[in-house]
CSV table of C-alpha atoms and ligand atoms in Angstrom, one decimal:
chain,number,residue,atom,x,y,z
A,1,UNK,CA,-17.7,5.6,1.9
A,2,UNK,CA,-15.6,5.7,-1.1
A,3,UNK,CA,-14.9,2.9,-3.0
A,4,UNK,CA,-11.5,2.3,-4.0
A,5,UNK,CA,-10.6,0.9,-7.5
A,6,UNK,CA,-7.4,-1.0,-8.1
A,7,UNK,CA,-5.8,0.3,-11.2
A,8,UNK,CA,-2.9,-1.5,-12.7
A,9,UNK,CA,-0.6,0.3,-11.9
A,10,UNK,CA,1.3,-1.0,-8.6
A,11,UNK,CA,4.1,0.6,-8.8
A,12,UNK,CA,2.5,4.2,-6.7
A,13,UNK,CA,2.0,2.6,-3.7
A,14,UNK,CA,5.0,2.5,-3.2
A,15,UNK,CA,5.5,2.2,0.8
A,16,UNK,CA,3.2,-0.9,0.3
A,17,UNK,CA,5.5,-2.8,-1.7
A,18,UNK,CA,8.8,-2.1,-0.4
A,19,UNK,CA,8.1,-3.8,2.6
A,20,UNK,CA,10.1,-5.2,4.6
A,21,UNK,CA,9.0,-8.8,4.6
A,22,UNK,CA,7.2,-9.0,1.5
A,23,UNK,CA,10.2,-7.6,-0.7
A,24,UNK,CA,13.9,-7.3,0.7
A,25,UNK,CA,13.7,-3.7,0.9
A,26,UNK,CA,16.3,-2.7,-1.5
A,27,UNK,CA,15.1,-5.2,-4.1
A,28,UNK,CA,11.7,-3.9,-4.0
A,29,UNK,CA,12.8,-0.6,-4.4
A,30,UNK,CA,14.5,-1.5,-7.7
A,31,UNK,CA,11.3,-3.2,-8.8
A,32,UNK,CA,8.9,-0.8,-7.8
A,33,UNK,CA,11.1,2.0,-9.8
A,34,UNK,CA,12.3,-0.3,-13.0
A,35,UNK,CA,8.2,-1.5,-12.9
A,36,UNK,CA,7.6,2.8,-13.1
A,37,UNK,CA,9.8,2.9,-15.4
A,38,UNK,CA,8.6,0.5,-17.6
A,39,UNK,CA,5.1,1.5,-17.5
A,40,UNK,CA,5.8,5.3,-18.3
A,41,UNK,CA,5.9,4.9,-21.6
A,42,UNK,CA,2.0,3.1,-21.1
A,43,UNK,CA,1.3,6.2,-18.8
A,44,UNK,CA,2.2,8.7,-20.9
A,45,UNK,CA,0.3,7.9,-23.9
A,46,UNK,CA,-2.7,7.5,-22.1
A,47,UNK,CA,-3.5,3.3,-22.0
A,48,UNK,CA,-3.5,3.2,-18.3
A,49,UNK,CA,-4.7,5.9,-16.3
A,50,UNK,CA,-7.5,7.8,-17.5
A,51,UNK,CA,-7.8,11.6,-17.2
A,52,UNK,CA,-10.7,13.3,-18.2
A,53,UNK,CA,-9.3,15.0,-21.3
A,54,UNK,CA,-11.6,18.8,-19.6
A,55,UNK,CA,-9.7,18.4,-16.1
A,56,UNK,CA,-11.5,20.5,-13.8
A,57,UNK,CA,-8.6,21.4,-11.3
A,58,UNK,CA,-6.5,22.7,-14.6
A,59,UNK,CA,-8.1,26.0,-14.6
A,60,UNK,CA,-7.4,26.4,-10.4
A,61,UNK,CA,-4.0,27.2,-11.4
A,62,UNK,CA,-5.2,30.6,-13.6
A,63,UNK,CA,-8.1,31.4,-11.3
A,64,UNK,CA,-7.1,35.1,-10.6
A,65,UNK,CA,-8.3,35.5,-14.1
A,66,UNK,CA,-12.3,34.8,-13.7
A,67,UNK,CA,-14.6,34.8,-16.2
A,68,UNK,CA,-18.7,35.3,-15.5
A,69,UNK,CA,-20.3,32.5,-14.5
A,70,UNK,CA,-19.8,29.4,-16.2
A,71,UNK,CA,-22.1,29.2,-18.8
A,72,UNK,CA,-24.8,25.9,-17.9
A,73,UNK,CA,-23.5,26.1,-14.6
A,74,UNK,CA,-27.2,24.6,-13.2
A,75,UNK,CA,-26.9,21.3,-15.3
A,76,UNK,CA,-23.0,21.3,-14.9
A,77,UNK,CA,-23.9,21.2,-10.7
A,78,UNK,CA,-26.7,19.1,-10.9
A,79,UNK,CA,-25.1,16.4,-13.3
A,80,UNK,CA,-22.1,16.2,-11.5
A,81,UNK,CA,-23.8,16.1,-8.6
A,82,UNK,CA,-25.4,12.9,-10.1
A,83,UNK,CA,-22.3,11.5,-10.7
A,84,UNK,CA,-21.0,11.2,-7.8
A,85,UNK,CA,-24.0,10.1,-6.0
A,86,UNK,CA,-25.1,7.5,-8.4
A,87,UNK,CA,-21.1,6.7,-8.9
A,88,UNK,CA,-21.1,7.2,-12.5
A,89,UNK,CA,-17.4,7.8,-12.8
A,90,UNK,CA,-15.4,4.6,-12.0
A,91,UNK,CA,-12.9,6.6,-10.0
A,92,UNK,CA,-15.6,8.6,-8.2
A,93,UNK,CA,-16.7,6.2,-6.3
A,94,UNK,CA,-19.3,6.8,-3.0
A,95,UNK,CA,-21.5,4.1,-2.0
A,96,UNK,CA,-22.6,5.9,1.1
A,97,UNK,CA,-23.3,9.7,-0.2
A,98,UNK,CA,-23.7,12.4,2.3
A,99,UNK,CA,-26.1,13.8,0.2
A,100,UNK,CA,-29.2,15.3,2.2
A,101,UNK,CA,-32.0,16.1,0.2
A,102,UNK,CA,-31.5,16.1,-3.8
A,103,UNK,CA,-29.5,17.5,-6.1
A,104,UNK,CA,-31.6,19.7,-7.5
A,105,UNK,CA,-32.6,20.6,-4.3
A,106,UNK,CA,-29.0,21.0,-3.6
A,107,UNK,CA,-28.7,23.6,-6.4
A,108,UNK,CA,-31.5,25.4,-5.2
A,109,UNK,CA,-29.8,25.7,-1.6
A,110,UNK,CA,-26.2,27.2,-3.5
A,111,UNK,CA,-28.3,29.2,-5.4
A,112,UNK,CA,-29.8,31.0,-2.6
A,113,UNK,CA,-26.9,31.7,-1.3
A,114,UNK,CA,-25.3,34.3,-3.7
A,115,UNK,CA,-27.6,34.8,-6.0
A,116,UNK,CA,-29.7,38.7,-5.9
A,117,UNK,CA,-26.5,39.8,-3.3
A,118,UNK,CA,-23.2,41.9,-3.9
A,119,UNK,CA,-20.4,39.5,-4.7
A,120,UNK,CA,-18.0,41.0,-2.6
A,121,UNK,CA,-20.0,40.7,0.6
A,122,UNK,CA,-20.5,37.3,1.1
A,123,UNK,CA,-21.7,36.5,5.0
A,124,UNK,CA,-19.2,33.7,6.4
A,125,UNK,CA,-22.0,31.6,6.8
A,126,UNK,CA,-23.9,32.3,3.5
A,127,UNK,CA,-22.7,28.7,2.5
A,128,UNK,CA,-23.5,26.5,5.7
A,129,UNK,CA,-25.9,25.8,4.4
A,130,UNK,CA,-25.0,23.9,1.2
A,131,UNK,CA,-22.1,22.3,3.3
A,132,UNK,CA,-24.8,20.4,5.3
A,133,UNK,CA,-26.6,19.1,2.7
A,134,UNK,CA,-23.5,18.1,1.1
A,135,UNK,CA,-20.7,17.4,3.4
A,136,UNK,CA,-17.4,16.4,2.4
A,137,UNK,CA,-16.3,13.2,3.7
A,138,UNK,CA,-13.2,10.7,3.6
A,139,UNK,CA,-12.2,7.2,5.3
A,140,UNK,CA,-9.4,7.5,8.3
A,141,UNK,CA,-6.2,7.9,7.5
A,142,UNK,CA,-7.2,9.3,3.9
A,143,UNK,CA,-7.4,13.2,4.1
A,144,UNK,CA,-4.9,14.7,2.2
A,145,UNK,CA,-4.7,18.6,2.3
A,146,UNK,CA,-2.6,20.5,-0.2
A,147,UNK,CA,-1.3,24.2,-0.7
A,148,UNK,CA,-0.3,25.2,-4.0
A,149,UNK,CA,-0.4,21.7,-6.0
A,150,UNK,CA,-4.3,21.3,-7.0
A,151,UNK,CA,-3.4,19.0,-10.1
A,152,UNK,CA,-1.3,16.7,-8.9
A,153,UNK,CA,-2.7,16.4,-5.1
A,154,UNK,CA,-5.9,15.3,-7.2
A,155,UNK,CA,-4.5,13.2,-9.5
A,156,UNK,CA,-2.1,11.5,-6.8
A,157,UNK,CA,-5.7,11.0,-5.0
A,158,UNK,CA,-7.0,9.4,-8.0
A,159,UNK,CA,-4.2,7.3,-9.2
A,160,UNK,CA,-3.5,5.9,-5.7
A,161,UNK,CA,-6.7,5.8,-4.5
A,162,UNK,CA,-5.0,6.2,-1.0
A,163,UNK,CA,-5.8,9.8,-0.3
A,164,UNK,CA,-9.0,11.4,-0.8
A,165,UNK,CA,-8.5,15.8,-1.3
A,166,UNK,CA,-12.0,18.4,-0.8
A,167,UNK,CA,-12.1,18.1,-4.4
A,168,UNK,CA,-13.1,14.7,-4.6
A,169,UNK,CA,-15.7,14.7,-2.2
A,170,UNK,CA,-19.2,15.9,-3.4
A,171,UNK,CA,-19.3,19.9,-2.6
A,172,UNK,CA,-15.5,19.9,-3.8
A,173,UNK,CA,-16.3,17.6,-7.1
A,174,UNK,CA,-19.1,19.4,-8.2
A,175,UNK,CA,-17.8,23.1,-7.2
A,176,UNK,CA,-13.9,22.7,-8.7
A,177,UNK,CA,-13.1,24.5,-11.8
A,178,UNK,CA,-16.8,26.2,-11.5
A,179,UNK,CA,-16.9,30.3,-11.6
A,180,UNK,CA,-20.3,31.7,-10.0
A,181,UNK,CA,-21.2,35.3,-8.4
A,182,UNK,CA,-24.4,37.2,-7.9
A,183,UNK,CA,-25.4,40.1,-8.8
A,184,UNK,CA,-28.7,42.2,-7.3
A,185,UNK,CA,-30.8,43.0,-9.7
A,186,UNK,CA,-32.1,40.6,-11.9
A,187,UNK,CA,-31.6,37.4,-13.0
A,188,UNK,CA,-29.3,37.2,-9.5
A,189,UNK,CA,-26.9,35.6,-11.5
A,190,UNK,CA,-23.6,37.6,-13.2
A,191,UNK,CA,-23.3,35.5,-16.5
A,192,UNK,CA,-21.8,38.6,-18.1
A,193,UNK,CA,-19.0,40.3,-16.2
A,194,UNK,CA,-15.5,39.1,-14.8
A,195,UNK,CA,-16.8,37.7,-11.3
A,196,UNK,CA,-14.3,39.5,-8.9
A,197,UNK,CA,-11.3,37.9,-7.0
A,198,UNK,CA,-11.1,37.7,-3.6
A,199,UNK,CA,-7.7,39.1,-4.4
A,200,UNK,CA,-9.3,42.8,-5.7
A,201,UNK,CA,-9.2,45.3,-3.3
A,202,UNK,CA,-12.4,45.6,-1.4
A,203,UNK,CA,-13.4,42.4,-2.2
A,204,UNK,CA,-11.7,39.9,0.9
A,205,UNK,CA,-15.5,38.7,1.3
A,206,UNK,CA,-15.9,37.3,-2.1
A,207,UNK,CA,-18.6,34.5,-2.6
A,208,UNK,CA,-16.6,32.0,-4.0
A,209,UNK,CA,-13.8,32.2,-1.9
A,210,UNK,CA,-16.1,32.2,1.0
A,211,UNK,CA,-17.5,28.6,0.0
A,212,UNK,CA,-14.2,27.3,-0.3
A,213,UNK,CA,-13.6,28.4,2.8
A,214,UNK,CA,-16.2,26.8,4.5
A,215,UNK,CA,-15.8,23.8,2.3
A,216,UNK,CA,-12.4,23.3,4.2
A,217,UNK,CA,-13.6,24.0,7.1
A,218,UNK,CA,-15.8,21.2,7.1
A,219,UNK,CA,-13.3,18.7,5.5
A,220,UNK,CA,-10.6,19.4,8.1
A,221,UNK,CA,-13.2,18.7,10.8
A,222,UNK,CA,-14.5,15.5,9.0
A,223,UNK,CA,-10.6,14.5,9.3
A,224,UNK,CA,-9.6,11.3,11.6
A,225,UNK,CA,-6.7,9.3,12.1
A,226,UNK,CA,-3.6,10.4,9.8
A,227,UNK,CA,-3.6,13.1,7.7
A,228,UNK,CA,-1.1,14.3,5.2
A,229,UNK,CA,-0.5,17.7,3.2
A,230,UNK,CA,1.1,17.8,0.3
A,231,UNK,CA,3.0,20.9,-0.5
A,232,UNK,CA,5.0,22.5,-3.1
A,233,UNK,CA,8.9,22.0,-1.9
A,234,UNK,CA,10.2,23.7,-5.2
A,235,UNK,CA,8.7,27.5,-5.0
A,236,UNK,CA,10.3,30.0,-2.8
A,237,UNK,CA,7.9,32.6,-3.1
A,238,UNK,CA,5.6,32.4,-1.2
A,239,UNK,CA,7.1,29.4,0.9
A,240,UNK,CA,6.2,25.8,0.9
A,241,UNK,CA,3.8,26.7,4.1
A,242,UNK,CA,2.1,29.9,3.2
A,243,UNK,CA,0.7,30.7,6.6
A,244,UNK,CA,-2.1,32.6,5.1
A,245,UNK,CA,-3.0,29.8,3.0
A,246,UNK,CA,-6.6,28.5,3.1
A,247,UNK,CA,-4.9,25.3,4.5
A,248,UNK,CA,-3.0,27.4,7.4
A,249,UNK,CA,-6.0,29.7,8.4
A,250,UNK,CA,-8.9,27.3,8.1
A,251,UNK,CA,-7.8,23.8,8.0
A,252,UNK,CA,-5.5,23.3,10.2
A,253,UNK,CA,-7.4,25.4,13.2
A,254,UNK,CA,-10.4,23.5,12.3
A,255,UNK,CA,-8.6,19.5,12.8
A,256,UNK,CA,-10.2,17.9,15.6
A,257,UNK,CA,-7.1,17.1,17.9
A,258,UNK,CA,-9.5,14.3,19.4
A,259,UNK,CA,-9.4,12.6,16.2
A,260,UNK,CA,-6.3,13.2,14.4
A,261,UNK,CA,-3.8,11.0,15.5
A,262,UNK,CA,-0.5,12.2,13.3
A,263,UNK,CA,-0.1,14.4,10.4
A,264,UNK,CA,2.2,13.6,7.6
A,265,UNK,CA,4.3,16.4,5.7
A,266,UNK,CA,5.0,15.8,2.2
A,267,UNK,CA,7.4,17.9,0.4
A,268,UNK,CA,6.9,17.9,-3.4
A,269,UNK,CA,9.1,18.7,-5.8
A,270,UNK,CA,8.8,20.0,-9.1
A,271,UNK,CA,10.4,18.0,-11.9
A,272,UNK,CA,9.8,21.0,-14.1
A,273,UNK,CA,12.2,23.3,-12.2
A,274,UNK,CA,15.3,24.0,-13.7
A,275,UNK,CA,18.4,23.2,-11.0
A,276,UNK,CA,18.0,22.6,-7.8
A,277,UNK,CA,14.7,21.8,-7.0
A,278,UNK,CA,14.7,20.9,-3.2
A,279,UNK,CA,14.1,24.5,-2.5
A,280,UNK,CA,12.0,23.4,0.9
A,281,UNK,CA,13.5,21.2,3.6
A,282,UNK,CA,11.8,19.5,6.2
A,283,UNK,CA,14.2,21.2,8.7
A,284,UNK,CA,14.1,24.3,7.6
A,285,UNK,CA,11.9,27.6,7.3
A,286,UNK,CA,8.4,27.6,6.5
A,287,UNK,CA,7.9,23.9,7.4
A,288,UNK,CA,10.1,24.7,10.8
A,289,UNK,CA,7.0,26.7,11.1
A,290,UNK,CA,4.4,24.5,10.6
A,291,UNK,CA,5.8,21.8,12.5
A,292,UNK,CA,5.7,24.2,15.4
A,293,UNK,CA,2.5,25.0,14.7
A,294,UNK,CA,1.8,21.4,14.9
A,295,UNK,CA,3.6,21.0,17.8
A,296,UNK,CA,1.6,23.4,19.5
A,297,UNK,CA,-1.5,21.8,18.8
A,298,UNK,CA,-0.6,18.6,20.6
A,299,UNK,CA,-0.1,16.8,17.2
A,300,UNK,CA,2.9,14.8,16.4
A,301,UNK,CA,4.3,14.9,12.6
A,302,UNK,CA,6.4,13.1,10.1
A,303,UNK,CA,7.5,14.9,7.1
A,304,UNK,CA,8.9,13.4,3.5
A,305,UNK,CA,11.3,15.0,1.1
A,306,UNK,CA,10.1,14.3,-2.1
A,307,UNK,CA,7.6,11.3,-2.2
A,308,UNK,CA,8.1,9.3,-4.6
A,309,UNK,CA,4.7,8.2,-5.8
A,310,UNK,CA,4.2,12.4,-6.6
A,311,UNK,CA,7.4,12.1,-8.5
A,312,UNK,CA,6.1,9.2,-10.9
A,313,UNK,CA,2.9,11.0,-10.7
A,314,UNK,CA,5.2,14.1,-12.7
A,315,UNK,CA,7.1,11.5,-14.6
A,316,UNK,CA,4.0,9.8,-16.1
A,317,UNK,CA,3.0,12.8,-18.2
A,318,UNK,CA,6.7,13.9,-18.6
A,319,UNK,CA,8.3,10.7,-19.3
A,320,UNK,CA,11.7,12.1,-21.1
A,321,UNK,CA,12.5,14.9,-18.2
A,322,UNK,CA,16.1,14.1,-17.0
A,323,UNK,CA,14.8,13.6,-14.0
A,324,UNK,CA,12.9,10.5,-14.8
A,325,UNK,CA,14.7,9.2,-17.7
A,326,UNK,CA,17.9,9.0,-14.9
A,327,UNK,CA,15.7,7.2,-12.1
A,328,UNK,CA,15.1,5.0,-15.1
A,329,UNK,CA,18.2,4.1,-16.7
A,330,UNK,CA,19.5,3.6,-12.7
A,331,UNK,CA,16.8,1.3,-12.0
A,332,UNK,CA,16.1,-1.1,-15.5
A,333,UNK,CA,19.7,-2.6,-15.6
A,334,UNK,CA,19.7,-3.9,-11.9
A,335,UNK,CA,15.6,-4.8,-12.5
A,336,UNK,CA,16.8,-6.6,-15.6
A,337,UNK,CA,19.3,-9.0,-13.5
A,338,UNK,CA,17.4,-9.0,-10.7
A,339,UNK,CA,14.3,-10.4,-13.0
A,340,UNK,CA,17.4,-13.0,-14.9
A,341,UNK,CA,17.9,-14.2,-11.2
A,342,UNK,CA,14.6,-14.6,-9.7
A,343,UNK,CA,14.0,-16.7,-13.5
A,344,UNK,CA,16.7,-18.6,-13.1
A,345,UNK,CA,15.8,-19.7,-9.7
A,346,UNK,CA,12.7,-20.5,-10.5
A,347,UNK,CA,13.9,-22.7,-13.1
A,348,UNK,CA,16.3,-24.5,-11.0
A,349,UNK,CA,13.6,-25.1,-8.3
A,350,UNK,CA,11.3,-26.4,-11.0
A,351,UNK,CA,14.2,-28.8,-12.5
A,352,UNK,CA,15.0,-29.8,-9.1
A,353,UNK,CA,11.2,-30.0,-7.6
A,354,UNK,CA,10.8,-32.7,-10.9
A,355,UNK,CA,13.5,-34.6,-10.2
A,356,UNK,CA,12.5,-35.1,-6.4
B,1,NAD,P1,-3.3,27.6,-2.6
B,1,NAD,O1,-2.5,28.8,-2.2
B,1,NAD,O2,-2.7,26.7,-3.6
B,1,NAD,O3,-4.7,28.2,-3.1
B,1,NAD,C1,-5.7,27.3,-3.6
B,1,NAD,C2,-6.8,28.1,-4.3
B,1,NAD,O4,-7.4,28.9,-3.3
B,1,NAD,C3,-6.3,29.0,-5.4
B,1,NAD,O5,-7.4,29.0,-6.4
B,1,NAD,C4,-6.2,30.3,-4.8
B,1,NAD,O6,-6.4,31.4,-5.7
B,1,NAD,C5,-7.4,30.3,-3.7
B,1,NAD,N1,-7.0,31.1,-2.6
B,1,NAD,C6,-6.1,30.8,-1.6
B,1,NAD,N2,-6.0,31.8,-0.7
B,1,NAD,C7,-6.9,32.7,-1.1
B,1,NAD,C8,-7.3,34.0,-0.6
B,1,NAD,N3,-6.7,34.5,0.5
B,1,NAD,N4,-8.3,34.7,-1.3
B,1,NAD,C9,-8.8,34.1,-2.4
B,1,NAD,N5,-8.5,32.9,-2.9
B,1,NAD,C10,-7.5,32.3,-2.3
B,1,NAD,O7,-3.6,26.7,-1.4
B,1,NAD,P2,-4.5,27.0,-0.1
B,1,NAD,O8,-4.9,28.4,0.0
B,1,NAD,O9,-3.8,26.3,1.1
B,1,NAD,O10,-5.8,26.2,-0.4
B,1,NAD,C11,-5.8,24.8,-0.7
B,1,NAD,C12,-6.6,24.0,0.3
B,1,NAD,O11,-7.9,24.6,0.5
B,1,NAD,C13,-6.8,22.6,-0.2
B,1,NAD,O12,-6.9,21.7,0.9
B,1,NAD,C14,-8.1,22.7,-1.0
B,1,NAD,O13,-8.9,21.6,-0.9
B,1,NAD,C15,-8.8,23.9,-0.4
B,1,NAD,N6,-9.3,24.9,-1.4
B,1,NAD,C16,-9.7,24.5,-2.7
B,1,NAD,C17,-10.0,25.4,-3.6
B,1,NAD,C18,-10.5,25.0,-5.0
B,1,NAD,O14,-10.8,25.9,-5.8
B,1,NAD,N7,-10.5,23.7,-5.3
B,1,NAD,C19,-10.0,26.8,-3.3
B,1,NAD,C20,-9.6,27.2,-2.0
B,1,NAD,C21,-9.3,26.2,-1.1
C-alpha cells in the first residue's frame, strides 16, 4: 500500500548495512556511524530530510492544554485527506487508499459523530464509523506502536521509511495535531471554548480521546507479521510501559495472535537527558512487565537498548549534544583510515589489473 521513498540518507538503516556478508560487521559499523556523522551537519540544517516546518505531531506533546476546535478544521480534514489519497506529499505515499467513499463524505461521517452531543459522553462506538471508511493500514512487518515518543516514532517512520505509526495512515494523518468537540446546541461544533481533556474529572468518555481509541484499535488489528514499539527508556515517571497507556489497554489486547508473528521492544533514549539516561532496561521493571504480558499472549519478543537509528534520529536536529559529537569523534578517525585503505587497495588492484 504505501510507497516507500529512498532518501539519501543510508546511514538509518542501519541493521541493513551492517550485515554480515555485505560489510565485515565491525567495518560497517564504523561506516554506517562516521557516514551519520558526516551527514549531521547536512541534517541539521535542513538539505536532506525535509520536515514540514508546522509539524503536526509537535503539539501531541502539550495536548492537555486544548484549545476549541481548530479553526478551518473542515478544509484542514478534507485537504489532508486529499493528500494522502492522491499522494501529494512525497513521503505520504498510498497507492492503494482504503478510502471508502470520499473525503468530503468522509468529513461528513466525523462530523456526525460529535457534532450536536456532550463532549464528555462520547459512545465507544461513536467513531466506527469513520474508522471503516478510513481504515488505517500498513505492509507486514511495518507497524510500529509507540508510548510516549509521538515526534520521533513519526519521524523515525518517515526517515526510514521502514515502519509505518497510526499517524501516518489516513484517519491518523488527517486527525494528528487536530482539536474537535461538540457541543448541543447550535452550530454542533465548540469553536469557542477549551474542548475538555479526557484527563478532567468527569470527562473519561471524551470525543477525541474516544477516536483515538478506536483508531488504535483498528491499527493493532490491521497488524501482521513483526511488530515493534518504540518506547521512551529515559522517563521514570510514569515507566517506559505505562500499563494504562493507549498502547497497553487497546493495542496490544487488540493484535491478532494469528497474525503477529514477533514483537520487537525498542528502548529509546533520550539524548536530551542530563546523566544517565538508560533509565529503562530490557530486564527490568516495566518492560519485565510487558514481556510477560507478551508472553502470556503466546507472542515471542525481542527487545533493544537504545536503537541506534532513533539515536541519529535525535542527533540530526541536535548535532553538538555530547552524545553525538562523541559517537562522532569515535567513529571519523577509524572511517577516515578505513576509507585511506579501501583507496589504496583499489589503487593497487587498478595498477596491477593494468599491468596484467
Ligand atoms: P502516550 O502516553 O504517549 O499518549 C499519547 C497521546 O494519547 C497523548 O496525547 C496523551 O495525552 C493521549 N492519552 C494517552 N492516554 C490517555 C488517556 N487515558 N486519556 C486521554 N488521553 C490519553 O502513549 P499511549 O497512550 O500509549 O498512546 C500512543 C499510541 O496510541 C500510539 O500507538 C498512537 O498511535 C496511539 N494514539 C495516538 C494519539 C494521537 O493523538 N496521535 C492519541 C492517542 C493514541
Amino acid at each position: 500500500m504505501r510507497t516507500k521513498q529512498t532518501l539519501p540518507i543510508q546511514g538509518f538503516e542501519i541493521e541493513s548495512i551492517a550485515t554480515p556478508g555485505i560489510f565485515h560487521p565491525v567495518m560497517g559499523q564504523f561506516l554506517l556511524l562516521g557516514s551519520v556523522c558526516l551527514f549531521l551537519p547536512f541534517l541539521a540544517s535542513g538539505h536532506m530530510i525535509h520536515y514540514r516546518s508546522a509539524d503536526p505531531s509537535a503539539s501531541l506533546l502539550n495536548s492537555q492544554a486544548r484549545g476549541p476546535t481548530t479553526s478551518n478544521i473542515s478544509d484542514i480534514f478534507v485537504g489532508r485527506c486529499e493528500e494522502h489519497v492522491q499522494c501529494l506529499q512525497q513521503d505520504q505515499c498510498n497507492t492503494n487508499t482504503t478510502l471508502r467513499g470520499t473525503c468530503d463524505q468522509l468529513w461528513g461521517t466525523f462530523v456526525d459523530a460529535f457534532a450536536y452531543k456532550d463532549p464528555c459522553q462520547a459512545g465507544n462506538d461513536d467513531y466506527d464509523a469513520v474508522i471503516a471508511a478510513a481504515m488505517p493500514h500498513a505492509n507486514k512487518d511495518e507497524s510500529l506502536f509507540w508510548s510516549g515518543l509521538p515526534k520521533l516514532a513519526l519521524n523515525n517512520g518517515r526517515v526510514t521509511g521502514r515502519y509505518t505509526i497510526l499517524e501516518e495512515t489516513l484517519p491518523g494523518y488527517i486527525a494528528n495535531g487536530l482539536t474537535w468537540c461538540g457541543q448541543t446546541g447550535a452550530p454542533g461544533i465548540n469553536y469557542n471554548t477549551p474542548c475538555p481533556s479526557a484527563y478532567s474529572s468527569g470527562c473519561a468518555n471524551e470525543t477525541m480521546y474516544t477516536f483515538w481509541r478506536a483508531a488504535s484499535r483498528a491499527f493493532a488489528r490491521q497488524a501482521t507479521g513483526t511488530i515493534s514499539v518504540a518506547l521512551d527508556g529515559s522517563r521514570t515517571n510514569p515507566p517506559a510501559f505505562r500499563n494504562t497507556s493507549t498502547f497497553a489497554t487497546n493495542e496490544l489486547p487488540n493484535l491478532n495472535t494469528a497474525a503477529v508473528t514477533h514483537v520487537n521492544i525498542l528502548l529509546v533514549y533520550d539524548i536530551s537527558v542530563k546523566g544517565d539516561n538508560r533509565r529503562a532496561l530490557c530486564d527490568k521493571g516495566s518492560i519485565k512487565d510487558l514481556q510477560t504480558l507478551l508472553t502470556d499472549r503466546g507472542f515471542t519478543y525481542t527487545c533493544i537498548e537504545g536503537p541506534r537509528g532513533f539515536k541519529f534520529l535525535q542527533c540530526a536536529g541536535d548535532p553538538d549534544n555530547a552524545r553525538c559529537v562523541e559517537a562522532c569523534s569515535f567513529a571519523v578517525i577509524p572511517n577516515a583510515s578505513i576509507a585511506l585503505v579501501l583507496a589504496a587497495s583499489l589503487l593497487i588492484k587498478l595498477v596491477t589489473g593494468v599491468r596484467n
